[in-house]
C-alpha positions as a Python dict, from the first residue, in 0.01 Angstrom:
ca = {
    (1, 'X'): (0, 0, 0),
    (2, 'X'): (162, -307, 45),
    (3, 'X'): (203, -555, 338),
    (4, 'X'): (422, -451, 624),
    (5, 'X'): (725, -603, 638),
    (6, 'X'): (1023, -593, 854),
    (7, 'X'): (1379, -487, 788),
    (8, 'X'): (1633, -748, 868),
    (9, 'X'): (1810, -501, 1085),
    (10, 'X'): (1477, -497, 1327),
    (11, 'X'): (1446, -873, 1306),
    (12, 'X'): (1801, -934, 1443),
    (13, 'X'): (1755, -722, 1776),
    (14, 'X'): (1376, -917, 1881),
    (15, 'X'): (1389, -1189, 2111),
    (16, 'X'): (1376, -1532, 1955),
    (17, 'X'): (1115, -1643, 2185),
    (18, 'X'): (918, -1369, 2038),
    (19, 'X'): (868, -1567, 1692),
    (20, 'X'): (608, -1812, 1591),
    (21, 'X'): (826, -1991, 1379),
    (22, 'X'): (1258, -1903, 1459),
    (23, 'X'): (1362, -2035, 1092),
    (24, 'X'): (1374, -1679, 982),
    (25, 'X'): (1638, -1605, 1231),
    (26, 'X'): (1835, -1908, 1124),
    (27, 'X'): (1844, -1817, 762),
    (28, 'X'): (1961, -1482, 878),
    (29, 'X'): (2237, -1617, 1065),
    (30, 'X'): (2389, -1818, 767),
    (31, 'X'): (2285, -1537, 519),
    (32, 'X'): (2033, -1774, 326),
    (33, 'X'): (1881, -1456, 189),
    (34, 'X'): (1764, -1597, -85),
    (35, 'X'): (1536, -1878, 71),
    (36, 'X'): (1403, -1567, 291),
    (37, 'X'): (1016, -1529, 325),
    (38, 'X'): (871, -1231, 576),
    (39, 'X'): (546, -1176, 387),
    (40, 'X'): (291, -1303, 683),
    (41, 'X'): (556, -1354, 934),
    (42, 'X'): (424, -1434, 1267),
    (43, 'X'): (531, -1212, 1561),
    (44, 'X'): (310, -1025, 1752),
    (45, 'X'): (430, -681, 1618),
    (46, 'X'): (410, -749, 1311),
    (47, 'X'): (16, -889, 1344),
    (48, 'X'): (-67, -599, 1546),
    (49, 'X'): (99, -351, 1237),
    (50, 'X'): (-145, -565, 963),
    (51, 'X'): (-449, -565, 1190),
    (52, 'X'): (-384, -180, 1215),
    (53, 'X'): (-324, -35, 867),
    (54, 'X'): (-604, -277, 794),
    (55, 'X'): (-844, -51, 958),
    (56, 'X'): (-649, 272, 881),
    (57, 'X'): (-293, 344, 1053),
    (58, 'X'): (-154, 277, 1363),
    (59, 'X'): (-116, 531, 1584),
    (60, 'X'): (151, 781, 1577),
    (61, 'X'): (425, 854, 1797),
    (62, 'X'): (393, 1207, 1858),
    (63, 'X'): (725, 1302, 1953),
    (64, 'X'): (956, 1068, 1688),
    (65, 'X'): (681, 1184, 1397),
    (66, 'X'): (762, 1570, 1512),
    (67, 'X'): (1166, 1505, 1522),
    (68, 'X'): (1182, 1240, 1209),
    (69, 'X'): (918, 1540, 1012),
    (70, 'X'): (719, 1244, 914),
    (71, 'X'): (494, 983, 1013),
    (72, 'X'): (636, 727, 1304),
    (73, 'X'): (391, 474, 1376),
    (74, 'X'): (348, 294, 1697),
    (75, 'X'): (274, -86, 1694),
    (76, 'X'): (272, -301, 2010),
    (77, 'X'): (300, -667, 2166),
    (78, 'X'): (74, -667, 2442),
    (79, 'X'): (224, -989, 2614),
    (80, 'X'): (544, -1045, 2784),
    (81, 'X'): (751, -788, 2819),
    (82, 'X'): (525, -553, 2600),
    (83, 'X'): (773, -437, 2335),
    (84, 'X'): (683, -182, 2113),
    (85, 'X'): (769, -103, 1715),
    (86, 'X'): (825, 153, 1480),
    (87, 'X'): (680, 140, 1172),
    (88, 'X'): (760, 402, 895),
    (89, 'X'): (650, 436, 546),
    (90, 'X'): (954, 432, 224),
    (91, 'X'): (939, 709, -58),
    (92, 'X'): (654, 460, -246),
    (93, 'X'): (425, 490, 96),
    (94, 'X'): (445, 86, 183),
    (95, 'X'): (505, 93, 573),
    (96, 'X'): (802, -101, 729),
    (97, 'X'): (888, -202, 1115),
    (98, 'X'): (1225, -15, 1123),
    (99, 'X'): (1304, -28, 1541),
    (100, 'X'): (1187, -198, 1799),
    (101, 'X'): (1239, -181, 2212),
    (102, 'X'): (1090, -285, 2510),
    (103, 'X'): (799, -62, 2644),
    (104, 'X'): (1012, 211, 2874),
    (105, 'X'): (1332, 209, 2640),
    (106, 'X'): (1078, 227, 2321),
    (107, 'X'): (924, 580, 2459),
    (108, 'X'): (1290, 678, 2567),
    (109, 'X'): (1439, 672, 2236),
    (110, 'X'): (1248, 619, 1950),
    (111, 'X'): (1208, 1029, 1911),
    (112, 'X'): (1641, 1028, 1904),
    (113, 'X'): (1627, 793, 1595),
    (114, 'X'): (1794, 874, 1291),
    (115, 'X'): (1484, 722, 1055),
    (116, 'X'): (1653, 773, 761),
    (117, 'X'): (1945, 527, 815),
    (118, 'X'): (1691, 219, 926),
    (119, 'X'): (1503, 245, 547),
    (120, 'X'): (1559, -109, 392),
    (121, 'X'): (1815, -181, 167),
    (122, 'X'): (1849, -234, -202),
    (123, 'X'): (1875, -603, -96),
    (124, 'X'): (1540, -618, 100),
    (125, 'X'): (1360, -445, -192),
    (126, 'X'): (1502, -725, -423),
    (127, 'X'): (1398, -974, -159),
    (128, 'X'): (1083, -871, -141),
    (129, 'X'): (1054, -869, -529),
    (130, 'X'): (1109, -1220, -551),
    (131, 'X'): (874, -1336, -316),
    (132, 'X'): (598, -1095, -463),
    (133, 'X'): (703, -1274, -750),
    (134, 'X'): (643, -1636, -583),
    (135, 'X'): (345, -1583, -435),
    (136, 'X'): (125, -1462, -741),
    (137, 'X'): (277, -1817, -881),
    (138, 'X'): (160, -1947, -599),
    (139, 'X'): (-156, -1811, -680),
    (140, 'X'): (-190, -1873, -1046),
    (141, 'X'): (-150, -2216, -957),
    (142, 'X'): (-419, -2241, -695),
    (143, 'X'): (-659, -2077, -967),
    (144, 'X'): (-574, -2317, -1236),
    (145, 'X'): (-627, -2622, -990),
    (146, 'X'): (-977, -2458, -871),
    (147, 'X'): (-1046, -2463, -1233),
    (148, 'X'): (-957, -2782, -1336),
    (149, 'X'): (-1178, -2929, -1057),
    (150, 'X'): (-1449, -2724, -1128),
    (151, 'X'): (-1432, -2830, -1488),
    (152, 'X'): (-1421, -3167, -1391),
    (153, 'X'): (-1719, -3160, -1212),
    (154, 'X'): (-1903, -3037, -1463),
    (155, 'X'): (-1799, -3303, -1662),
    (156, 'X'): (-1887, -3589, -1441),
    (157, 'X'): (-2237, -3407, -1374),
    (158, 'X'): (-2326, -3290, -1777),
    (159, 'X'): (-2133, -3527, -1942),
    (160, 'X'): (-1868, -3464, -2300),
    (161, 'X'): (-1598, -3170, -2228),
    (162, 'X'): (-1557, -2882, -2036),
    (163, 'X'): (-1287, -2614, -2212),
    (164, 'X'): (-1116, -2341, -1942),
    (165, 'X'): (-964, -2025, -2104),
    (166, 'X'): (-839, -1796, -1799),
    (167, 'X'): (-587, -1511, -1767),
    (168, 'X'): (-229, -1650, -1806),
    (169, 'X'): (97, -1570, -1530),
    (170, 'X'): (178, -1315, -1763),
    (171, 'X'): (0, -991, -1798),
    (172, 'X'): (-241, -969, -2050),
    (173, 'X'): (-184, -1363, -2201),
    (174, 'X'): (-489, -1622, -2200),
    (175, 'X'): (-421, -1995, -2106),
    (176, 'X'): (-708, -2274, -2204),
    (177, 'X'): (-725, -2647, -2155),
    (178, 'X'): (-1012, -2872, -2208),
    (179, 'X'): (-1161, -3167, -1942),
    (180, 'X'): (-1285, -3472, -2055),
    (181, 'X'): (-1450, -3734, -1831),
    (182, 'X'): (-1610, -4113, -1942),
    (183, 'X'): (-1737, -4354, -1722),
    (184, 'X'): (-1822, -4677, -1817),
    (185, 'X'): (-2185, -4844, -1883),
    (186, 'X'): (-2401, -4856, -1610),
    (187, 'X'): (-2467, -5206, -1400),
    (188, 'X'): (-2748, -5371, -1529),
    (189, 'X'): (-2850, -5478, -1151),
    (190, 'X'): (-2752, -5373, -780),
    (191, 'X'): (-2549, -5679, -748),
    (192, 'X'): (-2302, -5610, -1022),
    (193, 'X'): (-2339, -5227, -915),
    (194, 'X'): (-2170, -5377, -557),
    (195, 'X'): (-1964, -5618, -720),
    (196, 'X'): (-1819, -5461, -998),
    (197, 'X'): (-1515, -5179, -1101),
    (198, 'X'): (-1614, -4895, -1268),
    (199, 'X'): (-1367, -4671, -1473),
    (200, 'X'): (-1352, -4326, -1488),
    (201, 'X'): (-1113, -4163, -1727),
    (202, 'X'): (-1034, -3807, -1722),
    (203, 'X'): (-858, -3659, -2009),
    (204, 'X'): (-717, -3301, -1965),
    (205, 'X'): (-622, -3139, -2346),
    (206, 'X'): (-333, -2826, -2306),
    (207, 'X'): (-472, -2515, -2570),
    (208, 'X'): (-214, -2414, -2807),
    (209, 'X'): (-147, -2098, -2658),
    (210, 'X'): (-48, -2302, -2316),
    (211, 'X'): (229, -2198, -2161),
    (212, 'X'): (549, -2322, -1969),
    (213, 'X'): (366, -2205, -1619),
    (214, 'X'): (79, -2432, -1764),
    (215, 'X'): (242, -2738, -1819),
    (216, 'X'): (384, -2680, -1464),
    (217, 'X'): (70, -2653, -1285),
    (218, 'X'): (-53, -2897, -1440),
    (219, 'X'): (199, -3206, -1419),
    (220, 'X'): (315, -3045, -1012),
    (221, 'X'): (-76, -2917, -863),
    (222, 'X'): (-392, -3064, -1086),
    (223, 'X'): (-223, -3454, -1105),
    (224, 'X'): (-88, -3545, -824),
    (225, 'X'): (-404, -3385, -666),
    (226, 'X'): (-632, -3627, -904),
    (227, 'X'): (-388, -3903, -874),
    (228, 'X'): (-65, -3914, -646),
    (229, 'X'): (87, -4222, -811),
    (230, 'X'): (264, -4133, -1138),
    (231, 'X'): (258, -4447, -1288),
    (232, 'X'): (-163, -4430, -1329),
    (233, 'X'): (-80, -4101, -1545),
    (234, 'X'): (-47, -4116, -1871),
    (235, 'X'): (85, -3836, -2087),
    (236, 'X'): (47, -3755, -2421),
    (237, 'X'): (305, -3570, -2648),
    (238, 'X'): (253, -3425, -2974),
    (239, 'X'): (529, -3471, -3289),
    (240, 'X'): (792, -3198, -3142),
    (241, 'X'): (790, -3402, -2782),
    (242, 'X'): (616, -3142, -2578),
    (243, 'X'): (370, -3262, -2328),
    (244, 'X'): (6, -3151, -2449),
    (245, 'X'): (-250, -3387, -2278),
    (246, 'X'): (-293, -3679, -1968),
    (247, 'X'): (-510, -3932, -1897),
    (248, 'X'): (-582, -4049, -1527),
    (249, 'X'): (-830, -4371, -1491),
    (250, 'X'): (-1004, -4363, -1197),
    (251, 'X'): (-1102, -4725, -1116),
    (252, 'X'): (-1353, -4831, -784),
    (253, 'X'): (-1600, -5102, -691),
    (254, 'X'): (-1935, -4977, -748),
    (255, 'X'): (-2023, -4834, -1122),
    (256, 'X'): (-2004, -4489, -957),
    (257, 'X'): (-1706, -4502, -749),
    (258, 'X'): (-1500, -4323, -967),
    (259, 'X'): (-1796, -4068, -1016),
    (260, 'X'): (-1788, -4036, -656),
    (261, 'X'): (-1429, -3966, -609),
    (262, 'X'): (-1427, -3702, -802),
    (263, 'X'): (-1711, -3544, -614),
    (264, 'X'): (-1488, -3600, -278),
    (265, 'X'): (-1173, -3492, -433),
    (266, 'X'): (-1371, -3142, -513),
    (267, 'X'): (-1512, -3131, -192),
    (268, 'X'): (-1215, -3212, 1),
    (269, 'X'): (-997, -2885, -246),
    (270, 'X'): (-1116, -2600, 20),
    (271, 'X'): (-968, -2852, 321),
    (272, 'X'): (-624, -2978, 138),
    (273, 'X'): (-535, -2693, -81),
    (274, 'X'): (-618, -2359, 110),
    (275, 'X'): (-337, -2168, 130),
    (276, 'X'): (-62, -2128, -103),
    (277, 'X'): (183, -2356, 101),
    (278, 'X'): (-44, -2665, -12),
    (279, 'X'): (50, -2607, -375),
    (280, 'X'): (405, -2469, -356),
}
């Protein structure tokens, strides 16, 4: 069972104050379908319909389940005015909030409803689609960052390479691409330890099977996250122009600066990249 979504038809007739965020209803009102996003939109009926099928279902409405001859469920905002939604499930059983009224005019009608004509549109499945479609990019690309800095700090800890092969974008492919990180010689005293810049370069190899989505990740989420100015980046191309490999020098005062930036930039990926806005 999917997420529960909304229909657009529903979303038109709630208040506007109602909505954590109103951009929704703007890109409705100029037709912007195709910049639309509803998965984890925040209104209160909507979070109370996740919290319930969570833990089960909602509960039903008696009277619209009996005179629609399936399942209506009832979800609720318990502040303000305390409007109440119906949420029905389409012919693949993934619910959808259909209607929605204030508390009295809720109970007064939602048994008269004609369900059948409030089902979502070809256009909302295809919506839909394409953000299901988005967000496990959205994912990929978190995993291949997590990766990359985990292989990094193996690296910096062990030393010589690190080689990732994970599950490509693409059902049943494999991705791989190799780490590299060298840090110069050690200070010979505690003065020049203080006094001097150390150099870390990290060299990041693509596999031959990588991908498109690979090279993407990796030149839009693991470098800038490494190093935000492009011009400390180098990249490599092999003889048919295609990007296969960067190097990033890391340079800091202190012989293990750079070491030690790469130990903050993996401790700091929970805090800057949780959530798949940070690497969209």
């Amino acid at each position: 069972m999917r997420e529960v979504r909304p229909t657009i038809k529903v979303l038109k007739t709630l208040p506007r104050e109602t909505f954590g965020d109103t951009t929704v209803l703007d890109l409705i009102a100029n037709s912007a379908f195709e910049r639309l996003e509803l998965f984890g939109l925040d209104h209160p009926l909507l979070d109370d319909a996740r919290k319930r099928f969570e833990h089960g279902m909602p509960d039903r409405h008696v009277a619209a389940s009996k005179a629609f001859g399936a399942p209506v469920f009832e979800v609720r905002d318990r502040t303000g005015a305390a409007w109440r939604g119906a949420v029905i499930l389409d012919e693949q059983g993934d619910p959808w909030l259909v209607w929605a009224g204030q508390h009295n005019h809720f109970h007064n009608q939602v048994a008269t409803l004609a369900f059948d004509s409030l089902l979502p549109s070809p256009a909302e499945y295809k919506i839909r689609a394409r953000e299901e479609v988005s967000a496990r990019a959205l994912a990929w690309k978190s995993d291949v960052l997590g990766r990359f800095v985990s292989a990094l700090q193996e690296c910096v800890r062990s030393g010589g390479e690190h080689t990732v092969t994970m599950p490509g974008i693409s059902e049943g492919t494999r991705v791989s691409f190799t780490v590299t990180a060298e840090h110069d010689e050690p200070a010979s005293d505690a003065h020049e330890a203080q006094h001097r810049d150390s150099l870390l370069t990290v060299t990041l190899r693509l596999g031959q099977s990588a991908s498109s989505e690979l090279h993407q990740a990796v030149q839009t989420v693991c470098l800038p996250f490494l190093e935000p100015d492009p011009s400390k980046v180098e990249p490599w191309y092999d003889q048919n122009n295609t990007f296969n490999a960067v190097t990033v020098q890391l340079v800091g005062s202190g012989v293990w600066r750079g070491v030690r930036r790469v130990a903050s930039l993996v401790r700091g990926l929970e805090v800057e990249y949780s959530g798949h806005a940070a690497v969209a």
